mmCIF file of C-alpha atoms in Angstrom:
data_model
loop_
_atom_site.group_PDB
_atom_site.id
_atom_site.type_symbol
_atom_site.label_atom_id
_atom_site.label_comp_id
_atom_site.label_asym_id
_atom_site.label_seq_id
_atom_site.Cartn_x
_atom_site.Cartn_y
_atom_site.Cartn_z
ATOM 1 C CA UNK A 6 0.000 0.000 0.000
ATOM 2 C CA UNK A 7 2.892 2.282 0.824
ATOM 3 C CA UNK A 8 4.508 1.554 -2.533
ATOM 4 C CA UNK A 9 1.252 2.338 -4.366
ATOM 5 C CA UNK A 10 1.061 5.730 -2.586
ATOM 6 C CA UNK A 11 4.689 6.513 -3.455
ATOM 7 C CA UNK A 12 4.175 5.574 -7.120
ATOM 8 C CA UNK A 13 1.011 7.700 -7.237
ATOM 9 C CA UNK A 14 2.838 10.691 -5.672
ATOM 10 C CA UNK A 15 5.758 10.288 -8.088
ATOM 11 C CA UNK A 16 3.368 10.217 -11.064
ATOM 12 C CA UNK A 17 1.633 13.417 -9.866
ATOM 13 C CA UNK A 18 5.004 15.146 -9.374
ATOM 14 C CA UNK A 19 6.168 14.126 -12.869
ATOM 15 C CA UNK A 20 2.926 15.437 -14.408
ATOM 16 C CA UNK A 21 3.323 18.718 -12.486
ATOM 17 C CA UNK A 22 6.913 19.196 -13.719
ATOM 18 C CA UNK A 23 5.872 18.486 -17.334
ATOM 19 C CA UNK A 24 3.012 20.990 -17.041
ATOM 20 C CA UNK A 25 5.334 23.697 -15.626
ATOM 21 C CA UNK A 26 7.908 23.068 -18.374
ATOM 22 C CA UNK A 27 5.298 23.505 -21.088
ATOM 23 C CA UNK A 28 4.036 26.741 -19.483
ATOM 24 C CA UNK A 29 7.590 28.145 -19.419
ATOM 25 C CA UNK A 30 8.215 27.111 -23.038
ATOM 26 C CA UNK A 31 4.939 28.639 -24.244
ATOM 27 C CA UNK A 32 5.244 31.961 -22.472
ATOM 28 C CA UNK A 33 8.984 32.570 -22.915
ATOM 29 C CA UNK A 34 11.113 34.613 -20.533
ATOM 30 C CA UNK A 35 8.249 36.807 -19.278
ATOM 31 C CA UNK A 36 7.105 34.057 -16.872
ATOM 32 C CA UNK A 37 10.601 33.637 -15.469
ATOM 33 C CA UNK A 38 11.133 37.408 -15.144
ATOM 34 C CA UNK A 39 7.708 38.118 -13.694
ATOM 35 C CA UNK A 40 6.724 40.250 -16.746
ATOM 36 C CA UNK A 41 9.707 42.572 -16.198
ATOM 37 C CA UNK A 42 11.066 42.000 -19.727
ATOM 38 C CA UNK A 43 8.863 44.756 -21.184
ATOM 39 C CA UNK A 44 9.431 45.647 -24.833
ATOM 40 C CA UNK A 45 10.519 49.158 -25.867
ATOM 41 C CA UNK A 46 7.646 49.130 -28.369
ATOM 42 C CA UNK A 47 5.131 49.386 -25.519
ATOM 43 C CA UNK A 48 7.146 51.888 -23.481
ATOM 44 C CA UNK A 49 7.163 55.695 -23.546
ATOM 45 C CA UNK A 50 10.867 55.830 -24.507
ATOM 46 C CA UNK A 51 11.729 56.947 -28.046
ATOM 47 C CA UNK A 52 14.878 57.689 -30.000
ATOM 48 C CA UNK A 53 15.519 58.621 -33.591
ATOM 49 C CA UNK A 54 17.678 60.267 -36.214
ATOM 50 C CA UNK A 55 17.153 62.794 -39.014
ATOM 51 C CA UNK A 56 19.255 63.543 -42.065
ATOM 52 C CA UNK A 57 18.818 66.389 -44.538
ATOM 53 C CA UNK A 58 19.915 69.844 -45.521
ATOM 54 C CA UNK A 59 19.545 73.436 -44.333
ATOM 55 C CA UNK A 60 19.532 75.881 -47.249
ATOM 56 C CA UNK A 61 20.970 79.332 -46.444
ATOM 57 C CA UNK A 62 18.293 81.917 -47.262
ATOM 58 C CA UNK A 63 20.799 84.805 -47.299
ATOM 59 C CA UNK A 64 22.934 83.384 -50.125
ATOM 60 C CA UNK A 65 26.141 83.613 -48.061
ATOM 61 C CA UNK A 66 27.497 80.108 -48.755
ATOM 62 C CA UNK A 67 26.248 78.661 -45.431
ATOM 63 C CA UNK A 68 24.057 75.794 -46.761
ATOM 64 C CA UNK A 69 24.669 72.682 -44.650
ATOM 65 C CA UNK A 70 24.342 68.887 -44.698
ATOM 66 C CA UNK A 71 22.685 67.853 -41.412
ATOM 67 C CA UNK A 72 22.698 64.753 -39.213
ATOM 68 C CA UNK A 73 20.721 64.850 -35.955
ATOM 69 C CA UNK A 74 19.960 62.298 -33.222
ATOM 70 C CA UNK A 75 17.624 62.538 -30.226
ATOM 71 C CA UNK A 76 16.042 60.534 -27.409
ATOM 72 C CA UNK A 77 13.197 61.173 -25.014
ATOM 73 C CA UNK A 78 9.496 60.601 -24.329
ATOM 74 C CA UNK A 79 6.650 59.552 -26.612
ATOM 75 C CA UNK A 80 2.935 59.360 -25.897
ATOM 76 C CA UNK A 81 -0.437 59.547 -27.585
ATOM 77 C CA UNK A 82 -0.772 63.359 -27.593
ATOM 78 C CA UNK A 83 2.949 64.204 -27.644
ATOM 79 C CA UNK A 84 4.648 62.356 -30.472
ATOM 80 C CA UNK A 85 8.142 63.270 -29.208
ATOM 81 C CA UNK A 86 9.513 65.348 -26.328
ATOM 82 C CA UNK A 87 13.267 64.880 -26.431
ATOM 83 C CA UNK A 88 16.769 66.262 -26.219
ATOM 84 C CA UNK A 89 18.978 66.067 -29.262
ATOM 85 C CA UNK A 90 22.200 67.109 -30.922
ATOM 86 C CA UNK A 91 23.397 67.411 -34.480
ATOM 87 C CA UNK A 92 26.296 68.093 -36.766
ATOM 88 C CA UNK A 93 25.515 70.540 -39.584
ATOM 89 C CA UNK A 94 28.479 70.767 -41.966
ATOM 90 C CA UNK A 95 28.543 73.536 -44.564
ATOM 91 C CA UNK A 96 29.063 72.646 -48.226
ATOM 92 C CA UNK A 97 32.151 74.143 -49.862
ATOM 93 C CA UNK A 98 33.817 75.553 -46.734
ATOM 94 C CA UNK A 99 34.984 74.479 -43.275
ATOM 95 C CA UNK A 100 32.084 75.912 -41.242
ATOM 96 C CA UNK A 101 30.403 73.529 -38.819
ATOM 97 C CA UNK A 102 27.391 74.058 -36.554
ATOM 98 C CA UNK A 103 26.774 71.677 -33.638
ATOM 99 C CA UNK A 104 23.324 72.390 -32.173
ATOM 100 C CA UNK A 105 22.183 70.930 -28.839
ATOM 101 C CA UNK A 106 18.449 71.376 -28.353
ATOM 102 C CA UNK A 107 15.094 70.422 -26.880
ATOM 103 C CA UNK A 108 12.615 68.978 -29.381
ATOM 104 C CA UNK A 109 8.814 68.851 -29.329
ATOM 105 C CA UNK A 110 6.663 67.127 -31.953
ATOM 106 C CA UNK A 111 2.889 66.926 -31.638
ATOM 107 C CA UNK A 112 -0.217 66.808 -33.804
ATOM 108 C CA UNK A 113 -2.391 68.094 -30.920
ATOM 109 C CA UNK A 114 -4.462 64.909 -31.340
ATOM 110 C CA UNK A 115 -4.344 61.547 -29.590
ATOM 111 C CA UNK A 116 -5.185 59.657 -32.831
ATOM 112 C CA UNK A 117 -2.610 59.096 -35.593
ATOM 113 C CA UNK A 118 -2.386 62.055 -37.965
ATOM 114 C CA UNK A 119 -0.768 62.812 -41.319
ATOM 115 C CA UNK A 120 0.682 66.156 -40.131
ATOM 116 C CA UNK A 121 2.499 67.199 -36.981
ATOM 117 C CA UNK A 122 4.091 70.362 -35.582
ATOM 118 C CA UNK A 123 7.828 70.519 -34.711
ATOM 119 C CA UNK A 124 9.622 73.000 -32.451
ATOM 120 C CA UNK A 125 13.347 73.010 -31.589
ATOM 121 C CA UNK A 126 15.228 75.385 -29.336
ATOM 122 C CA UNK A 127 18.716 75.362 -27.884
ATOM 123 C CA UNK A 128 22.329 76.422 -28.309
ATOM 124 C CA UNK A 129 24.715 75.897 -31.213
ATOM 125 C CA UNK A 130 28.469 75.572 -30.972
ATOM 126 C CA UNK A 131 29.603 77.212 -34.216
ATOM 127 C CA UNK A 132 33.074 76.539 -35.584
ATOM 128 C CA UNK A 133 33.621 79.054 -38.347
ATOM 129 C CA UNK A 134 36.824 78.806 -40.403
ATOM 130 C CA UNK A 135 39.886 80.101 -38.529
ATOM 131 C CA UNK A 136 37.764 82.292 -36.288
ATOM 132 C CA UNK A 137 37.410 79.677 -33.581
ATOM 133 C CA UNK A 138 34.032 79.062 -32.079
ATOM 134 C CA UNK A 139 31.221 81.591 -32.005
ATOM 135 C CA UNK A 140 28.237 79.895 -30.371
ATOM 136 C CA UNK A 141 24.740 81.254 -30.119
ATOM 137 C CA UNK A 142 21.035 80.508 -30.008
ATOM 138 C CA UNK A 143 19.538 77.901 -32.311
ATOM 139 C CA UNK A 144 15.916 77.253 -33.167
ATOM 140 C CA UNK A 145 13.491 75.982 -35.763
ATOM 141 C CA UNK A 146 9.752 75.807 -36.331
ATOM 142 C CA UNK A 147 8.121 73.560 -38.882
ATOM 143 C CA UNK A 148 5.594 71.032 -40.031
ATOM 144 C CA UNK A 149 6.156 67.316 -40.446
ATOM 145 C CA UNK A 150 4.490 64.717 -42.644
ATOM 146 C CA UNK A 151 4.220 61.098 -41.479
ATOM 147 C CA UNK A 152 5.300 58.585 -44.109
ATOM 148 C CA UNK A 153 5.150 55.113 -42.556
ATOM 149 C CA UNK A 154 3.830 54.314 -39.096
ATOM 150 C CA UNK A 155 3.982 50.993 -37.264
ATOM 151 C CA UNK A 156 4.391 49.831 -33.684
ATOM 152 C CA UNK A 157 8.161 49.547 -34.160
ATOM 153 C CA UNK A 158 9.043 52.702 -36.111
ATOM 154 C CA UNK A 159 7.734 55.879 -37.673
ATOM 155 C CA UNK A 160 9.259 57.704 -40.631
ATOM 156 C CA UNK A 161 8.666 61.330 -41.537
ATOM 157 C CA UNK A 162 9.708 64.373 -43.563
ATOM 158 C CA UNK A 163 9.991 67.760 -41.833
ATOM 159 C CA UNK A 164 9.961 71.133 -43.596
ATOM 160 C CA UNK A 165 10.874 74.042 -41.327
ATOM 161 C CA UNK A 166 12.385 77.478 -40.901
ATOM 162 C CA UNK A 167 15.474 77.678 -38.672
ATOM 163 C CA UNK A 168 18.163 80.071 -37.540
ATOM 164 C CA UNK A 169 21.630 80.147 -35.966
ATOM 165 C CA UNK A 170 22.808 83.187 -34.026
ATOM 166 C CA UNK A 171 26.391 84.316 -34.639
ATOM 167 C CA UNK A 172 27.718 86.268 -31.683
ATOM 168 C CA UNK A 173 30.128 89.042 -32.644
ATOM 169 C CA UNK A 174 29.669 88.136 -36.325
ATOM 170 C CA UNK A 175 31.211 91.414 -37.474
ATOM 171 C CA UNK A 176 34.516 90.375 -35.833
ATOM 172 C CA UNK A 177 34.679 86.998 -37.614
ATOM 173 C CA UNK A 178 36.557 86.323 -40.833
ATOM 174 C CA UNK A 179 33.533 84.858 -42.650
ATOM 175 C CA UNK A 180 31.687 85.930 -45.802
ATOM 176 C CA UNK A 181 28.538 86.824 -43.885
ATOM 177 C CA UNK A 182 27.189 90.116 -42.584
ATOM 178 C CA UNK A 183 24.660 89.964 -39.755
ATOM 179 C CA UNK A 184 24.059 88.269 -36.437
ATOM 180 C CA UNK A 185 21.715 85.467 -37.598
ATOM 181 C CA UNK A 186 21.703 82.913 -40.395
ATOM 182 C CA UNK A 187 18.221 81.943 -41.608
ATOM 183 C CA UNK A 188 17.568 78.537 -43.161
ATOM 184 C CA UNK A 189 14.909 76.581 -45.017
ATOM 185 C CA UNK A 190 15.307 73.050 -43.646
ATOM 186 C CA UNK A 191 14.262 69.715 -45.167
ATOM 187 C CA UNK A 192 14.903 66.570 -43.095
ATOM 188 C CA UNK A 193 13.976 62.915 -43.492
ATOM 189 C CA UNK A 194 13.952 60.838 -40.328
ATOM 190 C CA UNK A 195 12.873 57.771 -38.403
ATOM 191 C CA UNK A 196 12.109 57.258 -34.744
ATOM 192 C CA UNK A 197 11.607 54.093 -32.729
#
């Protein structure tokens, strides 16, 4: 009788182990981690990059090729609230602008939208020829168009107006007169 009870207990234990193994195999690591292995897709964290060009509206040979990267928050109403930095290298000369900025993108709607508003503001470290660095304010205001949208990524095109402030521009050895450079900006980008 004792041996029958032991065999019955062993059979129940074996069935229990097999059941637990199949549960672990079906659900993956989330069961082992207690649902702590949350995907970035479902989180409020976002990061992205833009590439494009800023066309000098003054005609002073300051048109740039731009690469920007950012990271921050995403939500239903606010598409992106982030901090970012870029390298904007002028064509045909050695001028470089390195803006560091806060970024806000929103469509003012919680549902997906074709258009969104973009605002950037910050400081630019400007390296202009042999003049050293002449940093100043940086900003842009524009409208974006969503291209592809999925749970994993979103792509977009942004058309905006932007400016760089040149402190003490009259003292610099550059072919530009004035304290600000105005740009028409076209960027293509993706964010995750």
